[in-house]
PDB file of C-alpha atoms in Angstrom:
ATOM      1  CA  UNK Z   1     -35.938   4.443 -14.288  1.00 56.00           C
ATOM      2  CA  UNK Z   2     -35.233   0.863 -13.429  1.00 62.00           C
ATOM      3  CA  UNK Z   3     -32.163  -0.380 -11.610  1.00 59.00           C
ATOM      4  CA  UNK Z   4     -30.815  -1.854 -14.848  1.00 63.00           C
ATOM      5  CA  UNK Z   5     -30.724   1.567 -16.479  1.00 65.00           C
ATOM      6  CA  UNK Z   6     -28.729   2.957 -13.541  1.00 59.00           C
ATOM      7  CA  UNK Z   7     -26.179   0.133 -13.559  1.00 58.00           C
ATOM      8  CA  UNK Z   8     -23.785   1.708 -16.133  1.00 60.00           C
ATOM      9  CA  UNK Z   9     -23.759   4.987 -14.206  1.00 56.00           C
ATOM     10  CA  UNK Z  10     -23.152   3.275 -10.887  1.00 53.00           C
ATOM     11  CA  UNK Z  11     -20.356   1.205 -12.417  1.00 58.00           C
ATOM     12  CA  UNK Z  12     -18.719   4.346 -13.810  1.00 54.00           C
ATOM     13  CA  UNK Z  13     -18.932   6.103 -10.439  1.00 58.00           C
ATOM     14  CA  UNK Z  14     -17.436   3.055  -8.730  1.00 55.00           C
ATOM     15  CA  UNK Z  15     -14.526   2.929 -11.169  1.00 54.00           C
ATOM     16  CA  UNK Z  16     -13.853   6.653 -10.782  1.00 49.00           C
ATOM     17  CA  UNK Z  17     -13.932   6.379  -7.014  1.00 48.00           C
ATOM     18  CA  UNK Z  18     -11.562   3.414  -7.045  1.00 48.00           C
ATOM     19  CA  UNK Z  19      -9.139   5.070  -9.474  1.00 45.00           C
ATOM     20  CA  UNK Z  20      -8.898   8.163  -7.269  1.00 51.00           C
ATOM     21  CA  UNK Z  21      -7.957   6.214  -4.171  1.00 65.00           C
ATOM     22  CA  UNK Z  22      -5.790   7.874  -1.582  1.00 81.00           C
ATOM     23  CA  UNK Z  23      -2.126   7.834  -2.717  1.00 82.00           C
ATOM     24  CA  UNK Z  24      -1.011   7.349   0.906  1.00 85.00           C
ATOM     25  CA  UNK Z  25      -2.920   4.073   0.991  1.00 90.00           C
ATOM     26  CA  UNK Z  26      -1.344   3.038  -2.302  1.00 92.00           C
ATOM     27  CA  UNK Z  27       2.094   3.914  -0.944  1.00 92.00           C
ATOM     28  CA  UNK Z  28       1.391   1.836   2.161  1.00 93.00           C
ATOM     29  CA  UNK Z  29       0.263  -1.072   0.010  1.00 93.00           C
ATOM     30  CA  UNK Z  30       3.444  -0.987  -2.069  1.00 94.00           C
ATOM     31  CA  UNK Z  31       5.811  -0.786   0.893  1.00 95.00           C
ATOM     32  CA  UNK Z  32       4.075  -3.625   2.730  1.00 95.00           C
ATOM     33  CA  UNK Z  33       4.356  -5.672  -0.459  1.00 96.00           C
ATOM     34  CA  UNK Z  34       8.081  -4.820  -0.445  1.00 96.00           C
ATOM     35  CA  UNK Z  35       8.219  -5.883   3.210  1.00 96.00           C
ATOM     36  CA  UNK Z  36       6.815  -9.298   2.296  1.00 97.00           C
ATOM     37  CA  UNK Z  37       9.397  -9.765  -0.461  1.00 97.00           C
ATOM     38  CA  UNK Z  38      12.187  -8.725   1.905  1.00 97.00           C
ATOM     39  CA  UNK Z  39      11.021 -11.288   4.446  1.00 97.00           C
ATOM     40  CA  UNK Z  40      10.989 -13.941   1.724  1.00 97.00           C
ATOM     41  CA  UNK Z  41      14.544 -12.977   0.804  1.00 96.00           C
ATOM     42  CA  UNK Z  42      15.575 -13.582   4.416  1.00 95.00           C
ATOM     43  CA  UNK Z  43      13.752 -16.929   4.467  1.00 96.00           C
ATOM     44  CA  UNK Z  44      15.461 -18.053   1.249  1.00 96.00           C
ATOM     45  CA  UNK Z  45      17.612 -21.146   1.492  1.00 95.00           C
ATOM     46  CA  UNK Z  46      19.732 -20.461  -1.582  1.00 94.00           C
ATOM     47  CA  UNK Z  47      21.506 -17.559  -3.220  1.00 96.00           C
ATOM     48  CA  UNK Z  48      19.233 -17.345  -6.277  1.00 96.00           C
ATOM     49  CA  UNK Z  49      16.050 -17.058  -4.229  1.00 96.00           C
ATOM     50  CA  UNK Z  50      17.610 -14.433  -1.977  1.00 96.00           C
ATOM     51  CA  UNK Z  51      18.573 -12.235  -4.922  1.00 96.00           C
ATOM     52  CA  UNK Z  52      15.230 -12.866  -6.675  1.00 97.00           C
ATOM     53  CA  UNK Z  53      13.130 -11.667  -3.735  1.00 97.00           C
ATOM     54  CA  UNK Z  54      15.443  -8.746  -2.999  1.00 97.00           C
ATOM     55  CA  UNK Z  55      15.091  -7.668  -6.635  1.00 97.00           C
ATOM     56  CA  UNK Z  56      11.300  -7.931  -6.431  1.00 97.00           C
ATOM     57  CA  UNK Z  57      11.290  -5.843  -3.259  1.00 97.00           C
ATOM     58  CA  UNK Z  58      13.486  -3.243  -4.943  1.00 97.00           C
ATOM     59  CA  UNK Z  59      11.150  -3.079  -7.949  1.00 97.00           C
ATOM     60  CA  UNK Z  60       8.113  -2.512  -5.740  1.00 96.00           C
ATOM     61  CA  UNK Z  61       9.847   0.205  -3.719  1.00 96.00           C
ATOM     62  CA  UNK Z  62      10.905   1.983  -6.907  1.00 95.00           C
ATOM     63  CA  UNK Z  63       7.297   1.813  -8.126  1.00 94.00           C
ATOM     64  CA  UNK Z  64       6.117   3.347  -4.846  1.00 93.00           C
ATOM     65  CA  UNK Z  65       8.079   6.578  -5.311  1.00 92.00           C
ATOM     66  CA  UNK Z  66       5.368   8.313  -7.358  1.00 91.00           C
ATOM     67  CA  UNK Z  67       2.755   7.424  -4.739  1.00 91.00           C
ATOM     68  CA  UNK Z  68       5.044   8.677  -1.973  1.00 91.00           C
ATOM     69  CA  UNK Z  69       5.375  12.017  -3.731  1.00 90.00           C
ATOM     70  CA  UNK Z  70       1.596  12.269  -4.206  1.00 91.00           C
ATOM     71  CA  UNK Z  71       1.063  11.357  -0.564  1.00 87.00           C
ATOM     72  CA  UNK Z  72       3.192  14.298   0.514  1.00 87.00           C
ATOM     73  CA  UNK Z  73       5.000  12.631   3.405  1.00 86.00           C
ATOM     74  CA  UNK Z  74       8.401  14.262   3.159  1.00 88.00           C
ATOM     75  CA  UNK Z  75       9.649  12.395   6.225  1.00 89.00           C
ATOM     76  CA  UNK Z  76       9.543   9.112   4.275  1.00 93.00           C
ATOM     77  CA  UNK Z  77      11.842  10.351   1.512  1.00 93.00           C
ATOM     78  CA  UNK Z  78      15.153   9.612   3.270  1.00 94.00           C
ATOM     79  CA  UNK Z  79      14.057   6.137   4.408  1.00 94.00           C
ATOM     80  CA  UNK Z  80      12.894   5.309   0.879  1.00 95.00           C
ATOM     81  CA  UNK Z  81      16.282   6.368  -0.463  1.00 96.00           C
ATOM     82  CA  UNK Z  82      18.163   4.302   2.156  1.00 96.00           C
ATOM     83  CA  UNK Z  83      15.931   1.315   1.414  1.00 96.00           C
ATOM     84  CA  UNK Z  84      16.563   1.574  -2.318  1.00 97.00           C
ATOM     85  CA  UNK Z  85      20.340   1.571  -1.755  1.00 97.00           C
ATOM     86  CA  UNK Z  86      20.169  -1.354   0.665  1.00 97.00           C
ATOM     87  CA  UNK Z  87      17.896  -3.456  -1.551  1.00 97.00           C
ATOM     88  CA  UNK Z  88      20.041  -2.807  -4.612  1.00 97.00           C
ATOM     89  CA  UNK Z  89      23.026  -4.163  -2.662  1.00 97.00           C
ATOM     90  CA  UNK Z  90      20.940  -7.140  -1.473  1.00 97.00           C
ATOM     91  CA  UNK Z  91      19.797  -7.936  -5.010  1.00 96.00           C
ATOM     92  CA  UNK Z  92      23.353  -8.014  -6.409  1.00 96.00           C
ATOM     93  CA  UNK Z  93      25.539  -9.270  -3.558  1.00 96.00           C
ATOM     94  CA  UNK Z  94      29.042 -10.638  -3.952  1.00 95.00           C
ATOM     95  CA  UNK Z  95      28.168 -13.668  -1.800  1.00 94.00           C
ATOM     96  CA  UNK Z  96      25.484 -15.207   0.423  1.00 94.00           C
ATOM     97  CA  UNK Z  97      26.517 -13.415   3.621  1.00 96.00           C
ATOM     98  CA  UNK Z  98      26.515  -9.995   1.985  1.00 96.00           C
ATOM     99  CA  UNK Z  99      23.051 -10.668   0.542  1.00 96.00           C
ATOM    100  CA  UNK Z 100      21.734 -11.747   3.944  1.00 96.00           C
ATOM    101  CA  UNK Z 101      23.295  -8.718   5.640  1.00 97.00           C
ATOM    102  CA  UNK Z 102      21.679  -6.218   3.248  1.00 97.00           C
ATOM    103  CA  UNK Z 103      18.358  -8.078   3.269  1.00 97.00           C
ATOM    104  CA  UNK Z 104      18.301  -7.892   7.069  1.00 97.00           C
ATOM    105  CA  UNK Z 105      19.287  -4.228   6.962  1.00 98.00           C
ATOM    106  CA  UNK Z 106      16.522  -3.608   4.404  1.00 97.00           C
ATOM    107  CA  UNK Z 107      13.978  -5.263   6.677  1.00 97.00           C
ATOM    108  CA  UNK Z 108      14.817  -2.824   9.476  1.00 97.00           C
ATOM    109  CA  UNK Z 109      14.668   0.178   7.153  1.00 97.00           C
ATOM    110  CA  UNK Z 110      11.348  -0.845   5.628  1.00 97.00           C
ATOM    111  CA  UNK Z 111       9.814  -1.273   9.082  1.00 96.00           C
ATOM    112  CA  UNK Z 112      10.991   2.252   9.957  1.00 96.00           C
ATOM    113  CA  UNK Z 113       9.548   3.479   6.649  1.00 95.00           C
ATOM    114  CA  UNK Z 114       6.151   1.985   7.470  1.00 95.00           C
ATOM    115  CA  UNK Z 115       6.253   3.643  10.898  1.00 94.00           C
ATOM    116  CA  UNK Z 116       7.155   7.010   9.329  1.00 94.00           C
ATOM    117  CA  UNK Z 117       4.328   6.698   6.815  1.00 93.00           C
ATOM    118  CA  UNK Z 118       1.848   5.844   9.576  1.00 92.00           C
ATOM    119  CA  UNK Z 119       2.975   8.816  11.673  1.00 91.00           C
ATOM    120  CA  UNK Z 120       2.633  11.113   8.676  1.00 87.00           C
ATOM    121  CA  UNK Z 121      -0.824   9.760   7.921  1.00 84.00           C
ATOM    122  CA  UNK Z 122      -1.914  10.301  11.520  1.00 85.00           C
ATOM    123  CA  UNK Z 123      -0.629  13.883  11.451  1.00 81.00           C
ATOM    124  CA  UNK Z 124      -2.611  14.575   8.299  1.00 73.00           C
ATOM    125  CA  UNK Z 125      -5.818  13.068   9.657  1.00 69.00           C
ATOM    126  CA  UNK Z 126      -5.595  14.623  13.126  1.00 57.00           C
ATOM    127  CA  UNK Z 127      -8.445  17.046  13.795  1.00 59.00           C
ATOM    128  CA  UNK Z 128      -7.629  20.702  14.087  1.00 53.00           C
ATOM    129  CA  UNK Z 129      -7.291  22.015  17.588  1.00 57.00           C
ATOM    130  CA  UNK Z 130      -8.252  25.494  18.545  1.00 53.00           C
ATOM    131  CA  UNK Z 131      -6.627  27.538  21.254  1.00 57.00           C
ATOM    132  CA  UNK Z 132      -8.969  29.818  23.132  1.00 57.00           C
ATOM    133  CA  UNK Z 133      -7.454  32.896  24.633  1.00 62.00           C
ATOM    134  CA  UNK Z 134      -8.814  34.497  27.781  1.00 66.00           C
ATOM    135  CA  UNK Z 135     -10.127  37.988  27.581  1.00 60.00           C
ATOM    136  CA  UNK Z 136     -11.534  37.782  24.060  1.00 57.00           C
ATOM    137  CA  UNK Z 137     -15.225  38.368  23.563  1.00 52.00           C
TER     138      UNK Z 137
END
């Protein structure tokens, strides 16, 4: 068979491999995207931009929940919840100062969330260790 006849099969395998990507990596991608939006909210020079970027960050974090559940990192659940509450307050603040306060608070929480996800990922990928007992064999 020529390479051209294999091309559809190779394309299909590539698509299947890509679509079954690790959910922990997808979760990481979403929360770092939320981190970028949160930073943009803090860099905003007017009220509308602050609320716009906080809303975008909130949307991304809400979309990441399914990936978080598939990833199986239970330790990230509480931080995700706290971040959702903080971003919802940042996206609908009563004034500029309140929006800035909750955006800054969200930035700290999302950085902790990324750290928790990384720790969880390292725990899952750590090689098994075996304990040898004296006197056996």
